[in-house]
PDB file of N, CA and C in Angstrom:
ATOM      1  N   GLY A 139     -91.465 -28.014 -48.302  1.00  0.00           N
ATOM      2  CA  GLY A 139     -92.239 -28.304 -49.478  1.00  0.00           C
ATOM      3  C   GLY A 139     -93.558 -27.552 -49.462  1.00  0.00           C
ATOM      4  N   LYS A 140     -94.224 -27.632 -50.583  1.00  0.00           N
ATOM      5  CA  LYS A 140     -95.524 -26.967 -50.716  1.00  0.00           C
ATOM      6  C   LYS A 140     -96.651 -27.968 -50.503  1.00  0.00           C
ATOM      7  N   LYS A 141     -97.751 -27.478 -50.008  1.00  0.00           N
ATOM      8  CA  LYS A 141     -98.934 -28.305 -49.813  1.00  0.00           C
ATOM      9  C   LYS A 141     -99.713 -28.393 -51.131  1.00  0.00           C
ATOM     10  N   HIS A 142    -100.474 -29.468 -51.277  1.00  0.00           N
ATOM     11  CA  HIS A 142    -101.242 -29.722 -52.496  1.00  0.00           C
ATOM     12  C   HIS A 142    -102.067 -28.514 -52.919  1.00  0.00           C
ATOM     13  N   LYS A 143    -102.770 -27.895 -51.962  1.00  0.00           N
ATOM     14  CA  LYS A 143    -103.647 -26.759 -52.303  1.00  0.00           C
ATOM     15  C   LYS A 143    -102.854 -25.534 -52.759  1.00  0.00           C
ATOM     16  N   GLU A 144    -101.561 -25.470 -52.454  1.00  0.00           N
ATOM     17  CA  GLU A 144    -100.727 -24.345 -52.875  1.00  0.00           C
ATOM     18  C   GLU A 144    -100.269 -24.466 -54.328  1.00  0.00           C
ATOM     19  N   ILE A 145    -100.349 -25.683 -54.896  1.00  0.00           N
ATOM     20  CA  ILE A 145     -99.833 -25.869 -56.250  1.00  0.00           C
ATOM     21  C   ILE A 145    -100.898 -26.199 -57.288  1.00  0.00           C
ATOM     22  N   VAL A 146    -102.060 -26.681 -56.843  1.00  0.00           N
ATOM     23  CA  VAL A 146    -103.134 -27.032 -57.781  1.00  0.00           C
ATOM     24  C   VAL A 146    -103.574 -25.776 -58.527  1.00  0.00           C
ATOM     25  N   ASN A 147    -103.711 -25.900 -59.847  1.00  0.00           N
ATOM     26  CA  ASN A 147    -104.150 -24.815 -60.731  1.00  0.00           C
ATOM     27  C   ASN A 147    -103.183 -23.632 -60.766  1.00  0.00           C
ATOM     28  N   HIS A 148    -101.913 -23.885 -60.511  1.00  0.00           N
ATOM     29  CA  HIS A 148    -100.884 -22.860 -60.625  1.00  0.00           C
ATOM     30  C   HIS A 148     -99.846 -23.290 -61.645  1.00  0.00           C
ATOM     31  N   ASN A 149     -99.137 -22.336 -62.199  1.00  0.00           N
ATOM     32  CA  ASN A 149     -98.133 -22.598 -63.217  1.00  0.00           C
ATOM     33  C   ASN A 149     -96.917 -23.288 -62.591  1.00  0.00           C
ATOM     34  N   PHE A 150     -96.644 -24.509 -63.033  1.00  0.00           N
ATOM     35  CA  PHE A 150     -95.529 -25.305 -62.516  1.00  0.00           C
ATOM     36  C   PHE A 150     -94.197 -24.574 -62.658  1.00  0.00           C
ATOM     37  N   ILE A 151     -93.960 -24.009 -63.828  1.00  0.00           N
ATOM     38  CA  ILE A 151     -92.686 -23.328 -64.094  1.00  0.00           C
ATOM     39  C   ILE A 151     -92.504 -22.148 -63.140  1.00  0.00           C
ATOM     40  N   GLN A 152     -93.540 -21.341 -62.952  1.00  0.00           N
ATOM     41  CA  GLN A 152     -93.431 -20.185 -62.063  1.00  0.00           C
ATOM     42  C   GLN A 152     -93.230 -20.592 -60.608  1.00  0.00           C
ATOM     43  N   LEU A 153     -93.796 -21.719 -60.201  1.00  0.00           N
ATOM     44  CA  LEU A 153     -93.682 -22.161 -58.818  1.00  0.00           C
ATOM     45  C   LEU A 153     -92.336 -22.802 -58.496  1.00  0.00           C
ATOM     46  N   PHE A 154     -91.786 -23.582 -59.425  1.00  0.00           N
ATOM     47  CA  PHE A 154     -90.655 -24.437 -59.085  1.00  0.00           C
ATOM     48  C   PHE A 154     -89.357 -24.171 -59.852  1.00  0.00           C
ATOM     49  N   VAL A 155     -89.423 -23.524 -61.006  1.00  0.00           N
ATOM     50  CA  VAL A 155     -88.224 -23.290 -61.803  1.00  0.00           C
ATOM     51  C   VAL A 155     -87.638 -21.930 -61.416  1.00  0.00           C
ATOM     52  N   PRO A 156     -86.319 -21.877 -61.136  1.00  0.00           N
ATOM     53  CA  PRO A 156     -85.694 -20.589 -60.804  1.00  0.00           C
ATOM     54  C   PRO A 156     -85.959 -19.541 -61.895  1.00  0.00           C
ATOM     55  N   ASN A 157     -86.160 -18.296 -61.467  1.00  0.00           N
ATOM     56  CA  ASN A 157     -86.510 -17.210 -62.400  1.00  0.00           C
ATOM     57  C   ASN A 157     -85.607 -17.160 -63.622  1.00  0.00           C
ATOM     58  N   MET A 158     -84.306 -17.291 -63.413  1.00  0.00           N
ATOM     59  CA  MET A 158     -83.365 -17.164 -64.533  1.00  0.00           C
ATOM     60  C   MET A 158     -83.507 -18.305 -65.552  1.00  0.00           C
ATOM     61  N   ASP A 159     -84.160 -19.409 -65.187  1.00  0.00           N
ATOM     62  CA  ASP A 159     -84.329 -20.555 -66.083  1.00  0.00           C
ATOM     63  C   ASP A 159     -85.739 -20.679 -66.654  1.00  0.00           C
ATOM     64  N   GLN A 160     -86.664 -19.853 -66.194  1.00  0.00           N
ATOM     65  CA  GLN A 160     -88.071 -20.024 -66.570  1.00  0.00           C
ATOM     66  C   GLN A 160     -88.317 -19.881 -68.071  1.00  0.00           C
ATOM     67  N   LYS A 161     -87.784 -18.865 -68.693  1.00  0.00           N
ATOM     68  CA  LYS A 161     -88.036 -18.637 -70.120  1.00  0.00           C
ATOM     69  C   LYS A 161     -87.450 -19.768 -70.962  1.00  0.00           C
ATOM     70  N   ASN A 162     -86.215 -20.206 -70.639  1.00  0.00           N
ATOM     71  CA  ASN A 162     -85.606 -21.307 -71.386  1.00  0.00           C
ATOM     72  C   ASN A 162     -86.393 -22.598 -71.213  1.00  0.00           C
ATOM     73  N   THR A 163     -86.857 -22.862 -69.994  1.00  0.00           N
ATOM     74  CA  THR A 163     -87.649 -24.060 -69.738  1.00  0.00           C
ATOM     75  C   THR A 163     -88.955 -24.014 -70.520  1.00  0.00           C
ATOM     76  N   GLU A 164     -89.599 -22.872 -70.505  1.00  0.00           N
ATOM     77  CA  GLU A 164     -90.844 -22.700 -71.262  1.00  0.00           C
ATOM     78  C   GLU A 164     -90.601 -22.936 -72.749  1.00  0.00           C
ATOM     79  N   ASN A 165     -89.527 -22.363 -73.283  1.00  0.00           N
ATOM     80  CA  ASN A 165     -89.187 -22.555 -74.702  1.00  0.00           C
ATOM     81  C   ASN A 165     -88.875 -24.019 -75.004  1.00  0.00           C
ATOM     82  N   ASP A 166     -88.176 -24.686 -74.093  1.00  0.00           N
ATOM     83  CA  ASP A 166     -87.880 -26.108 -74.276  1.00  0.00           C
ATOM     84  C   ASP A 166     -89.162 -26.927 -74.334  1.00  0.00           C
ATOM     85  N   PHE A 167     -90.114 -26.630 -73.452  1.00  0.00           N
ATOM     86  CA  PHE A 167     -91.377 -27.369 -73.454  1.00  0.00           C
ATOM     87  C   PHE A 167     -92.149 -27.129 -74.745  1.00  0.00           C
ATOM     88  N   ILE A 168     -92.137 -25.902 -75.236  1.00  0.00           N
ATOM     89  CA  ILE A 168     -92.807 -25.600 -76.509  1.00  0.00           C
ATOM     90  C   ILE A 168     -92.157 -26.398 -77.637  1.00  0.00           C
ATOM     91  N   LYS A 169     -90.830 -26.448 -77.639  1.00  0.00           N
ATOM     92  CA  LYS A 169     -90.090 -27.209 -78.660  1.00  0.00           C
ATOM     93  C   LYS A 169     -90.436 -28.699 -78.574  1.00  0.00           C
ATOM     94  N   LEU A 170     -90.488 -29.244 -77.353  1.00  0.00           N
ATOM     95  CA  LEU A 170     -90.834 -30.653 -77.178  1.00  0.00           C
ATOM     96  C   LEU A 170     -92.233 -30.941 -77.710  1.00  0.00           C
ATOM     97  N   MET A 171     -93.170 -30.042 -77.456  1.00  0.00           N
ATOM     98  CA  MET A 171     -94.536 -30.211 -77.961  1.00  0.00           C
ATOM     99  C   MET A 171     -94.553 -30.217 -79.491  1.00  0.00           C
ATOM    100  N   LYS A 172     -93.790 -29.314 -80.098  1.00  0.00           N
ATOM    101  CA  LYS A 172     -93.749 -29.241 -81.565  1.00  0.00           C
ATOM    102  C   LYS A 172     -93.117 -30.477 -82.168  1.00  0.00           C
ATOM    103  N   GLU A 173     -92.088 -31.036 -81.502  1.00  0.00           N
ATOM    104  CA  GLU A 173     -91.414 -32.230 -82.015  1.00  0.00           C
ATOM    105  C   GLU A 173     -92.308 -33.458 -81.915  1.00  0.00           C
ATOM    106  N   GLY A 174     -93.210 -33.475 -80.928  1.00  0.00           N
ATOM    107  CA  GLY A 174     -94.168 -34.563 -80.804  1.00  0.00           C
ATOM    108  C   GLY A 174     -93.576 -35.911 -80.447  1.00  0.00           C
ATOM    109  N   GLN A 175     -92.435 -35.924 -79.767  1.00  0.00           N
ATOM    110  CA  GLN A 175     -91.768 -37.174 -79.400  1.00  0.00           C
ATOM    111  C   GLN A 175     -91.651 -37.290 -77.888  1.00  0.00           C
ATOM    112  N   ASN A 176     -91.903 -38.472 -77.353  1.00  0.00           N
ATOM    113  CA  ASN A 176     -91.613 -38.724 -75.946  1.00  0.00           C
ATOM    114  C   ASN A 176     -90.101 -38.681 -75.759  1.00  0.00           C
ATOM    115  N   THR A 177     -89.651 -38.170 -74.632  1.00  0.00           N
ATOM    116  CA  THR A 177     -88.217 -37.985 -74.456  1.00  0.00           C
ATOM    117  C   THR A 177     -87.881 -37.901 -72.968  1.00  0.00           C
ATOM    118  N   ASN A 178     -86.631 -37.591 -72.680  1.00  0.00           N
ATOM    119  CA  ASN A 178     -86.160 -37.321 -71.322  1.00  0.00           C
ATOM    120  C   ASN A 178     -85.749 -35.855 -71.264  1.00  0.00           C
ATOM    121  N   TYR A 179     -85.782 -35.283 -70.065  1.00  0.00           N
ATOM    122  CA  TYR A 179     -85.461 -33.861 -69.897  1.00  0.00           C
ATOM    123  C   TYR A 179     -84.873 -33.655 -68.501  1.00  0.00           C
ATOM    124  N   LYS A 180     -83.848 -32.828 -68.406  1.00  0.00           N
ATOM    125  CA  LYS A 180     -83.241 -32.486 -67.119  1.00  0.00           C
ATOM    126  C   LYS A 180     -83.570 -31.027 -66.835  1.00  0.00           C
ATOM    127  N   MET A 181     -84.095 -30.779 -65.624  1.00  0.00           N
ATOM    128  CA  MET A 181     -84.548 -29.436 -65.285  1.00  0.00           C
ATOM    129  C   MET A 181     -84.157 -29.107 -63.852  1.00  0.00           C
ATOM    130  N   GLN A 182     -83.683 -27.884 -63.650  1.00  0.00           N
ATOM    131  CA  GLN A 182     -83.362 -27.432 -62.295  1.00  0.00           C
ATOM    132  C   GLN A 182     -84.625 -26.868 -61.651  1.00  0.00           C
ATOM    133  N   LEU A 183     -84.885 -27.308 -60.418  1.00  0.00           N
ATOM    134  CA  LEU A 183     -86.075 -26.883 -59.696  1.00  0.00           C
ATOM    135  C   LEU A 183     -85.720 -26.430 -58.293  1.00  0.00           C
ATOM    136  N   PHE A 184     -86.620 -25.616 -57.741  1.00  0.00           N
ATOM    137  CA  PHE A 184     -86.548 -25.337 -56.310  1.00  0.00           C
ATOM    138  C   PHE A 184     -87.101 -26.555 -55.592  1.00  0.00           C
ATOM    139  N   VAL A 185     -86.368 -27.038 -54.622  1.00  0.00           N
ATOM    140  CA  VAL A 185     -86.834 -28.146 -53.796  1.00  0.00           C
ATOM    141  C   VAL A 185     -86.952 -27.636 -52.368  1.00  0.00           C
ATOM    142  N   LYS A 186     -87.032 -28.483 -51.429  1.00  0.00           N
ATOM    143  CA  LYS A 186     -87.258 -28.119 -50.032  1.00  0.00           C
ATOM    144  C   LYS A 186     -86.356 -26.981 -49.560  1.00  0.00           C
ATOM    145  N   GLU A 187     -86.957 -26.041 -48.840  1.00  0.00           N
ATOM    146  CA  GLU A 187     -86.267 -24.912 -48.220  1.00  0.00           C
ATOM    147  C   GLU A 187     -85.556 -24.005 -49.230  1.00  0.00           C
ATOM    148  N   GLY A 188     -86.088 -23.905 -50.443  1.00  0.00           N
ATOM    149  CA  GLY A 188     -85.560 -22.984 -51.437  1.00  0.00           C
ATOM    150  C   GLY A 188     -84.274 -23.408 -52.101  1.00  0.00           C
ATOM    151  N   LYS A 189     -83.796 -24.608 -51.828  1.00  0.00           N
ATOM    152  CA  LYS A 189     -82.579 -25.108 -52.466  1.00  0.00           C
ATOM    153  C   LYS A 189     -82.914 -25.550 -53.880  1.00  0.00           C
ATOM    154  N   LYS A 190     -81.910 -25.480 -54.773  1.00  0.00           N
ATOM    155  CA  LYS A 190     -82.097 -25.872 -56.169  1.00  0.00           C
ATOM    156  C   LYS A 190     -81.436 -27.221 -56.411  1.00  0.00           C
ATOM    157  N   GLU A 191     -82.058 -28.002 -57.294  1.00  0.00           N
ATOM    158  CA  GLU A 191     -81.508 -29.306 -57.632  1.00  0.00           C
ATOM    159  C   GLU A 191     -81.951 -29.693 -59.035  1.00  0.00           C
ATOM    160  N   PHE A 192     -81.059 -30.395 -59.771  1.00  0.00           N
ATOM    161  CA  PHE A 192     -81.429 -30.896 -61.094  1.00  0.00           C
ATOM    162  C   PHE A 192     -82.176 -32.214 -60.930  1.00  0.00           C
ATOM    163  N   ILE A 193     -83.303 -32.315 -61.627  1.00  0.00           N
ATOM    164  CA  ILE A 193     -84.142 -33.500 -61.595  1.00  0.00           C
ATOM    165  C   ILE A 193     -84.279 -34.016 -63.032  1.00  0.00           C
ATOM    166  N   ASP A 194     -84.157 -35.330 -63.202  1.00  0.00           N
ATOM    167  CA  ASP A 194     -84.368 -35.960 -64.507  1.00  0.00           C
ATOM    168  C   ASP A 194     -85.841 -36.322 -64.643  1.00  0.00           C
ATOM    169  N   TRP A 195     -86.390 -36.056 -65.825  1.00  0.00           N
ATOM    170  CA  TRP A 195     -87.815 -36.277 -66.081  1.00  0.00           C
ATOM    171  C   TRP A 195     -88.010 -37.143 -67.319  1.00  0.00           C
ATOM    172  N   THR A 196     -89.083 -37.897 -67.324  1.00  0.00           N
ATOM    173  CA  THR A 196     -89.580 -38.542 -68.530  1.00  0.00           C
ATOM    174  C   THR A 196     -90.718 -37.669 -69.033  1.00  0.00           C
ATOM    175  N   VAL A 197     -90.678 -37.317 -70.307  1.00  0.00           N
ATOM    176  CA  VAL A 197     -91.715 -36.473 -70.909  1.00  0.00           C
ATOM    177  C   VAL A 197     -92.563 -37.342 -71.835  1.00  0.00           C
ATOM    178  N   ASN A 198     -93.844 -37.424 -71.528  1.00  0.00           N
ATOM    179  CA  ASN A 198     -94.785 -38.182 -72.351  1.00  0.00           C
ATOM    180  C   ASN A 198     -95.788 -37.216 -72.962  1.00  0.00           C
ATOM    181  N   LEU A 199     -95.942 -37.312 -74.271  1.00  0.00           N
ATOM    182  CA  LEU A 199     -96.869 -36.434 -74.983  1.00  0.00           C
ATOM    183  C   LEU A 199     -98.086 -37.218 -75.449  1.00  0.00           C
ATOM    184  N   HIS A 200     -99.233 -36.568 -75.390  1.00  0.00           N
ATOM    185  CA  HIS A 200    -100.455 -37.131 -75.941  1.00  0.00           C
ATOM    186  C   HIS A 200    -100.661 -36.492 -77.305  1.00  0.00           C
ATOM    187  N   LEU A 201    -100.751 -37.324 -78.340  1.00  0.00           N
ATOM    188  CA  LEU A 201    -100.940 -36.823 -79.700  1.00  0.00           C
ATOM    189  C   LEU A 201    -102.392 -37.013 -80.121  1.00  0.00           C
ATOM    190  N   ASN A 202    -102.944 -36.024 -80.823  1.00  0.00           N
ATOM    191  CA  ASN A 202    -104.307 -36.164 -81.344  1.00  0.00           C
ATOM    192  C   ASN A 202    -104.283 -36.981 -82.637  1.00  0.00           C
ATOM    193  N   SER A 203    -105.408 -37.099 -83.290  1.00  0.00           N
ATOM    194  CA  SER A 203    -105.499 -37.918 -84.510  1.00  0.00           C
ATOM    195  C   SER A 203    -104.645 -37.374 -85.650  1.00  0.00           C
ATOM    196  N   LEU A 204    -104.264 -36.113 -85.573  1.00  0.00           N
ATOM    197  CA  LEU A 204    -103.393 -35.510 -86.600  1.00  0.00           C
ATOM    198  C   LEU A 204    -101.916 -35.596 -86.210  1.00  0.00           C
ATOM    199  N   LYS A 205    -101.623 -36.350 -85.130  1.00  0.00           N
ATOM    200  CA  LYS A 205    -100.255 -36.527 -84.621  1.00  0.00           C
ATOM    201  C   LYS A 205     -99.654 -35.224 -84.094  1.00  0.00           C
ATOM    202  N   ILE A 206    -100.519 -34.350 -83.574  1.00  0.00           N
ATOM    203  CA  ILE A 206    -100.089 -33.094 -82.976  1.00  0.00           C
ATOM    204  C   ILE A 206    -100.208 -33.232 -81.461  1.00  0.00           C
ATOM    205  N   ALA A 207     -99.137 -32.864 -80.746  1.00  0.00           N
ATOM    206  CA  ALA A 207     -99.143 -32.968 -79.290  1.00  0.00           C
ATOM    207  C   ALA A 207    -100.149 -31.979 -78.711  1.00  0.00           C
ATOM    208  N   THR A 208    -101.015 -32.489 -77.844  1.00  0.00           N
ATOM    209  CA  THR A 208    -102.025 -31.648 -77.206  1.00  0.00           C
ATOM    210  C   THR A 208    -101.845 -31.576 -75.689  1.00  0.00           C
ATOM    211  N   GLU A 209    -101.118 -32.530 -75.125  1.00  0.00           N
ATOM    212  CA  GLU A 209    -100.867 -32.559 -73.688  1.00  0.00           C
ATOM    213  C   GLU A 209     -99.461 -33.069 -73.414  1.00  0.00           C
ATOM    214  N   MET A 210     -98.907 -32.615 -72.299  1.00  0.00           N
ATOM    215  CA  MET A 210     -97.590 -33.070 -71.878  1.00  0.00           C
ATOM    216  C   MET A 210     -97.688 -33.531 -70.422  1.00  0.00           C
ATOM    217  N   ILE A 211     -97.162 -34.710 -70.169  1.00  0.00           N
ATOM    218  CA  ILE A 211     -97.077 -35.222 -68.807  1.00  0.00           C
ATOM    219  C   ILE A 211     -95.599 -35.428 -68.511  1.00  0.00           C
ATOM    220  N   ILE A 212     -95.124 -34.808 -67.422  1.00  0.00           N
ATOM    221  CA  ILE A 212     -93.729 -35.002 -67.034  1.00  0.00           C
ATOM    222  C   ILE A 212     -93.702 -35.764 -65.712  1.00  0.00           C
ATOM    223  N   ILE A 213     -92.848 -36.780 -65.672  1.00  0.00           N
ATOM    224  CA  ILE A 213     -92.752 -37.640 -64.502  1.00  0.00           C
ATOM    225  C   ILE A 213     -91.301 -37.645 -64.028  1.00  0.00           C
ATOM    226  N   ALA A 214     -91.104 -37.330 -62.757  1.00  0.00           N
ATOM    227  CA  ALA A 214     -89.750 -37.309 -62.201  1.00  0.00           C
ATOM    228  C   ALA A 214     -89.175 -38.719 -62.189  1.00  0.00           C
ATOM    229  N   LYS A 215     -87.939 -38.853 -62.694  1.00  0.00           N
ATOM    230  CA  LYS A 215     -87.260 -40.142 -62.694  1.00  0.00           C
ATOM    231  C   LYS A 215     -86.452 -40.345 -61.419  1.00  0.00           C
ATOM    232  N   ASN A 216     -86.115 -39.256 -60.763  1.00  0.00           N
ATOM    233  CA  ASN A 216     -85.371 -39.336 -59.497  1.00  0.00           C
ATOM    234  C   ASN A 216     -85.938 -38.335 -58.535  1.00  0.00           C
ATOM    235  N   LYS A 217     -85.870 -38.640 -57.271  1.00  0.00           N
ATOM    236  CA  LYS A 217     -86.363 -37.738 -56.229  1.00  0.00           C
ATOM    237  C   LYS A 217     -85.242 -36.804 -55.817  1.00  0.00           C
ATOM    238  N   PRO A 218     -85.584 -35.624 -55.319  1.00  0.00           N
ATOM    239  CA  PRO A 218     -84.541 -34.746 -54.767  1.00  0.00           C
ATOM    240  C   PRO A 218     -83.744 -35.489 -53.684  1.00  0.00           C
ATOM    241  N   THR A 219     -82.462 -35.182 -53.588  1.00  0.00           N
ATOM    242  CA  THR A 219     -81.609 -35.904 -52.646  1.00  0.00           C
ATOM    243  C   THR A 219     -81.850 -35.494 -51.196  1.00  0.00           C
ATOM    244  N   HIS A 220     -82.407 -34.333 -50.974  1.00  0.00           N
ATOM    245  CA  HIS A 220     -82.718 -33.936 -49.591  1.00  0.00           C
ATOM    246  C   HIS A 220     -84.228 -33.798 -49.445  1.00  0.00           C
ATOM    247  N   GLU A 221     -84.775 -34.641 -48.574  1.00  0.00           N
ATOM    248  CA  GLU A 221     -86.229 -34.647 -48.368  1.00  0.00           C
ATOM    249  C   GLU A 221     -86.555 -34.227 -46.973  1.00  0.00           C
TER     250      GLU A 221
END
């Protein structure tokens, strides 16, 4: 795994999403922001020792007074199976 100082202020997608999935994941997040709805999302990530695993997420959006999403918080619903 990565240490806290290795991930703070770095792009989550570039650090953890496999290269071939990065653009689609980025587009999905943009779409979720535009829709402005809290939802669930499944995403493949690099986990310990460079292995890939699908993780289920809860996506929570913060809407401003105009009901436009300004922030996204994603919370893992399940932990990787190998820790």
